Short mmCIF file of C-alpha atoms in Angstrom, two decimals:
data_model
loop_
_atom_site.label_atom_id
_atom_site.label_comp_id
_atom_site.label_asym_id
_atom_site.label_seq_id
_atom_site.Cartn_x
_atom_site.Cartn_y
_atom_site.Cartn_z
CA MET A 1 115.44 104.18 110.77
CA CYS A 2 114.16 100.64 110.08
CA ARG A 3 114.84 98.31 107.00
CA ILE A 4 111.54 97.60 104.89
CA ALA A 5 110.56 95.10 102.02
CA ALA A 6 107.80 94.29 99.96
CA TYR A 7 106.85 91.52 97.56
CA LEU A 8 104.34 90.91 94.99
CA GLY A 9 104.24 87.62 92.57
CA PRO A 10 103.47 84.02 92.43
CA SER A 11 103.03 82.58 95.71
CA CYS A 12 106.06 82.55 97.69
CA LEU A 13 107.11 81.19 101.09
CA LEU A 14 107.60 83.56 103.99
CA ARG A 15 111.01 81.82 104.37
CA ASP A 16 112.11 82.64 100.89
CA PHE A 17 110.89 86.60 101.28
CA LEU A 18 112.11 87.10 104.83
CA ASP A 19 115.51 85.10 105.98
CA ALA A 20 116.36 82.91 102.92
CA PRO A 21 118.21 85.33 100.71
CA ALA A 22 121.86 85.89 101.68
CA HIS A 23 121.25 89.50 102.65
CA SER A 24 117.55 88.92 103.50
CA LEU A 25 115.20 91.35 105.63
CA ALA A 26 116.00 89.14 108.71
CA ARG A 27 119.77 89.37 108.18
CA GLN A 28 119.35 93.45 107.83
CA SER A 29 118.19 93.29 111.11
CA TRP A 30 121.56 92.85 112.67
CA ASP A 31 123.75 93.41 109.55
CA ALA A 32 122.40 96.32 107.79
CA ARG A 33 124.81 97.97 105.13
CA GLU A 34 123.15 101.32 104.27
CA MET A 35 121.80 102.57 107.72
CA ALA A 36 121.96 106.33 108.06
CA SER A 37 121.76 105.99 111.69
CA ALA A 38 121.70 103.06 114.34
CA THR A 39 123.58 99.91 113.54
CA VAL A 40 120.80 97.33 114.39
CA ASN A 41 116.87 97.12 113.91
CA ALA A 42 116.17 95.33 117.19
CA ASP A 43 113.19 96.73 118.28
CA GLY A 44 110.46 94.78 116.91
CA TRP A 45 109.68 93.26 113.44
CA GLY A 46 106.48 92.39 111.41
CA VAL A 47 105.06 91.22 108.35
CA GLY A 48 101.58 91.82 106.49
CA TRP A 49 99.74 89.81 103.86
CA TYR A 50 96.33 88.85 102.64
CA ALA A 51 94.24 86.33 104.10
CA ASP A 52 91.83 84.00 102.00
CA ASP A 53 89.05 86.33 102.68
CA GLY A 54 90.75 89.37 100.97
CA ARG A 55 91.46 91.05 104.14
CA PRO A 56 94.89 92.32 105.65
CA ALA A 57 96.55 90.17 108.30
CA ILE A 58 99.32 91.34 110.12
CA TYR A 59 102.15 89.39 112.35
CA ARG A 60 104.13 91.90 114.86
CA HIS A 61 106.18 91.38 117.86
CA THR A 62 108.31 93.63 120.06
CA LEU A 63 111.39 91.10 120.26
CA PRO A 64 114.17 91.48 117.75
CA ILE A 65 113.31 89.08 114.91
CA TRP A 66 116.10 86.64 115.72
CA ALA A 67 114.71 86.46 119.06
CA ASP A 68 111.06 85.51 118.07
CA GLY A 69 110.71 81.67 118.65
CA ASN A 70 107.54 81.94 116.33
CA VAL A 71 109.58 83.31 113.05
CA ASP A 72 110.61 79.32 111.97
CA ALA A 73 107.25 77.82 112.01
CA LEU A 74 105.39 80.89 110.33
CA ALA A 75 108.15 80.99 107.61
CA ARG A 76 108.22 77.63 106.52
CA SER A 77 104.27 77.25 106.70
CA LEU A 78 102.95 80.51 105.40
CA SER A 79 103.15 80.95 101.48
CA ARG A 80 101.64 83.93 99.75
CA GLU A 81 101.25 86.25 96.64
CA LEU A 82 102.13 89.43 98.64
CA TRP A 83 104.28 90.28 101.59
CA VAL A 84 105.31 93.62 103.24
CA GLY A 85 108.04 93.36 106.04
CA ASN A 86 109.71 95.53 108.53
CA VAL A 87 112.50 94.99 111.21
CA ARG A 88 112.53 98.16 113.12
CA SER A 89 115.29 100.65 115.13
CA ALA A 90 112.75 103.04 117.15
CA THR A 91 113.18 106.69 117.21
CA PRO A 92 114.13 108.00 120.54
CA GLY A 93 110.99 108.73 122.40
CA LEU A 94 108.54 106.24 120.25
CA GLY A 95 107.93 103.34 122.66
CA THR A 96 108.83 99.99 121.66
CA ASP A 97 105.46 98.10 121.79
CA HIS A 98 102.84 96.57 119.86
CA ALA A 99 100.90 99.37 118.93
CA ASN A 100 104.18 101.30 117.68
CA THR A 101 105.29 97.82 115.49
CA GLN A 102 105.07 97.94 111.86
CA PRO A 103 103.48 96.90 109.43
CA PHE A 104 99.99 98.85 109.80
CA ALA A 105 96.64 97.83 108.51
CA GLY A 106 93.42 99.84 107.99
CA ASP A 107 90.73 100.08 105.21
CA GLY A 108 92.31 97.23 103.27
CA LEU A 109 95.42 98.74 103.07
CA ILE A 110 98.86 97.42 104.39
CA PHE A 111 101.55 100.16 105.06
CA ALA A 112 105.13 100.16 106.12
CA HIS A 113 107.65 103.58 106.55
CA ASN A 114 111.34 103.46 106.80
CA GLY A 115 112.43 107.00 108.23
CA TYR A 116 111.37 109.58 110.95
CA ILE A 117 109.77 113.01 111.27
CA GLN A 118 112.19 115.13 113.22
CA ASP A 119 110.41 116.82 116.55
CA PHE A 120 107.35 114.97 115.18
CA ALA A 121 105.25 115.46 118.13
CA ALA A 122 105.87 119.18 118.53
CA THR A 123 105.36 119.96 114.81
CA LEU A 124 103.33 117.80 112.64
CA ARG A 125 101.39 115.59 114.88
CA ALA A 126 98.51 118.00 115.60
CA ARG A 127 98.59 118.98 111.88
CA ILE A 128 97.78 115.51 110.75
CA ARG A 129 95.28 114.98 113.33
CA ALA A 130 93.31 117.95 112.26
CA GLU A 131 93.29 116.53 108.45
CA LEU A 132 91.79 113.44 109.24
CA ASP A 133 88.04 112.15 109.59
CA PRO A 134 87.04 111.22 113.07
CA ALA A 135 86.77 107.22 112.38
CA ILE A 136 90.52 107.40 111.11
CA GLU A 137 91.79 109.52 113.87
CA GLN A 138 90.16 107.38 116.46
CA SER A 139 91.70 104.39 114.91
CA ILE A 140 95.05 105.41 115.78
CA ASN A 141 96.76 103.13 118.42
CA GLY A 142 100.44 104.36 118.84
CA ASN A 143 102.20 107.46 118.83
CA THR A 144 104.59 107.01 116.03
CA ASP A 145 105.11 109.23 113.06
CA SER A 146 104.76 106.22 110.69
CA GLU A 147 101.11 105.38 111.85
CA TYR A 148 100.16 108.92 111.37
CA LEU A 149 101.61 109.11 107.77
CA PHE A 150 99.53 105.91 107.19
CA SER A 151 96.45 107.70 108.46
CA LEU A 152 97.08 110.66 106.14
CA VAL A 153 97.40 108.25 103.39
CA ARG A 154 94.21 106.55 104.51
CA GLN A 155 92.70 110.11 104.42
CA GLN A 156 93.23 110.83 100.67
CA SER A 157 91.45 109.62 97.64
CA GLY A 158 92.73 108.22 94.09
CA THR A 159 94.98 105.59 93.18
CA LEU A 160 97.69 104.14 95.74
CA SER A 161 100.24 106.55 93.89
CA GLU A 162 97.82 109.53 93.78
CA ARG A 163 97.07 108.95 97.64
CA LEU A 164 100.77 108.38 98.72
CA GLY A 165 101.43 111.33 96.59
CA LYS A 166 98.98 113.71 98.03
CA ALA A 167 100.06 112.68 101.72
CA LEU A 168 103.84 113.37 100.85
CA ARG A 169 103.12 117.11 99.53
CA LEU A 170 100.95 117.69 102.65
CA VAL A 171 103.77 116.58 104.92
CA GLN A 172 106.30 118.18 102.74
CA GLY A 173 104.28 121.54 102.89
CA TRP A 174 104.01 121.56 106.57
CA LEU A 175 107.63 120.77 106.95
CA ALA A 176 108.53 123.78 104.95
CA GLU A 177 106.91 126.09 107.48
CA HIS A 178 109.75 124.88 110.12
CA ASP A 179 113.20 126.01 109.74
CA ASP A 180 116.08 123.07 109.06
CA LEU A 181 113.31 120.05 110.35
CA LYS A 182 114.80 116.89 108.78
CA ALA A 183 112.55 113.73 107.66
CA LEU A 184 113.18 110.45 106.12
CA LEU A 185 109.85 109.37 104.23
CA ASN A 186 110.27 106.19 102.30
CA MET A 187 106.92 104.79 102.24
CA VAL A 188 105.18 101.54 100.82
CA VAL A 189 101.34 101.07 100.81
CA THR A 190 99.46 98.14 99.14
CA ASP A 191 95.66 97.19 98.32
CA GLY A 192 96.44 93.62 97.85
CA ARG A 193 96.20 93.90 94.03
CA GLN A 194 99.24 96.48 93.49
CA ILE A 195 102.20 98.15 95.68
CA ALA A 196 102.82 101.74 95.55
CA ALA A 197 106.08 103.27 96.99
CA VAL A 198 108.12 106.48 97.23
CA ARG A 199 111.94 106.76 98.21
CA SER A 200 111.99 110.55 99.51
CA ALA A 201 113.49 112.69 102.46
CA TRP A 202 113.15 116.35 103.62
CA ASN A 203 116.58 118.55 104.35
CA THR A 204 118.48 115.05 103.91
CA THR A 205 119.60 112.17 101.90
CA ALA A 206 116.73 109.58 101.20
CA PRO A 207 116.97 106.28 102.83
CA SER A 208 118.28 103.51 100.36
CA LEU A 209 115.60 101.57 98.29
CA TYR A 210 115.77 99.07 95.82
CA LEU A 211 113.69 97.29 93.17
CA HIS A 212 114.16 93.93 91.51
CA GLU A 213 111.65 93.27 88.69
CA SER A 214 112.07 89.64 88.39
CA TRP A 215 112.79 88.48 91.97
CA CYS A 216 111.55 84.61 92.56
CA GLY A 217 109.09 85.27 89.33
CA GLY A 218 107.59 88.27 91.20
CA VAL A 219 108.75 91.84 91.67
CA VAL A 220 110.14 93.15 94.85
CA LEU A 221 111.25 96.42 96.80
CA ALA A 222 113.62 96.42 99.59
CA SER A 223 115.84 98.83 101.64
CA GLU A 224 118.75 96.80 100.92
CA ALA A 225 119.20 94.25 98.08
CA PHE A 226 118.78 90.72 98.97
CA ASP A 227 121.70 89.44 97.09
CA GLU A 228 124.42 90.30 94.59
CA ASP A 229 122.12 89.50 91.52
CA PRO A 230 122.50 92.40 88.76
CA GLY A 231 118.98 93.02 88.51
CA TRP A 232 118.73 94.84 91.72
CA GLN A 233 118.06 98.82 90.68
CA ALA A 234 118.35 101.82 93.18
CA VAL A 235 114.99 103.57 93.14
CA VAL A 236 115.70 107.47 92.48
CA PRO A 237 114.93 109.83 95.23
CA ASP A 238 111.41 111.40 94.77
CA ARG A 239 110.45 108.71 92.32
CA PHE A 240 107.04 106.84 92.85
CA VAL A 241 106.93 103.23 91.81
CA THR A 242 104.07 100.87 91.31
CA LEU A 243 104.32 97.12 91.37
CA ARG A 244 101.67 95.13 89.63
CA ARG A 245 101.80 91.37 88.82
#
């Protein structure tokens, strides 16, 4: 399990997105309220944005966010119109290293996943690899189900929501071939102009996901609401959401 968040709107300091709210993404790393498993997200963290040249930029660290000495300087210095953040609780067997730390970037996209696929290495990993073009398959650096899901999204065509939907349906079809497998499949992907997301699961309850359509002048998705503002709405399970400016 992890906690994720994404913002799109007027230029926003990383601090305001990451750790200024009362129940910020940073706080959720050690004080999450709606985790289905685990108690802390201490296996690394990361944030993605788009640089002035229009390409994705990613900062990731394997330390817990509260132990990373770079956070303060980054948070008060960087301001962007789009942010994607993650605090990680690693699935057992999937190493805590840089290659496995989210968010991921490729083909101009930034991606984050909150969840897991049960028995991933033994069930779906080879199936996903078989679907991928060689260039995408060779770009996989880690061994997480999250990075493989991102590669499957990259393989698809269409709008962001269509690509996310096609990847999700493929995964669900493969999961249906195995008895009682569980999967948590909250995903967020962006091309820098819009953000597409889905709250979904297989054979279990989907992880929490909330939407606020006027947060700090923009729109934001988060695993848990950042504050007590009544504008936060729970995303309906198996509902696709597209955020635009």
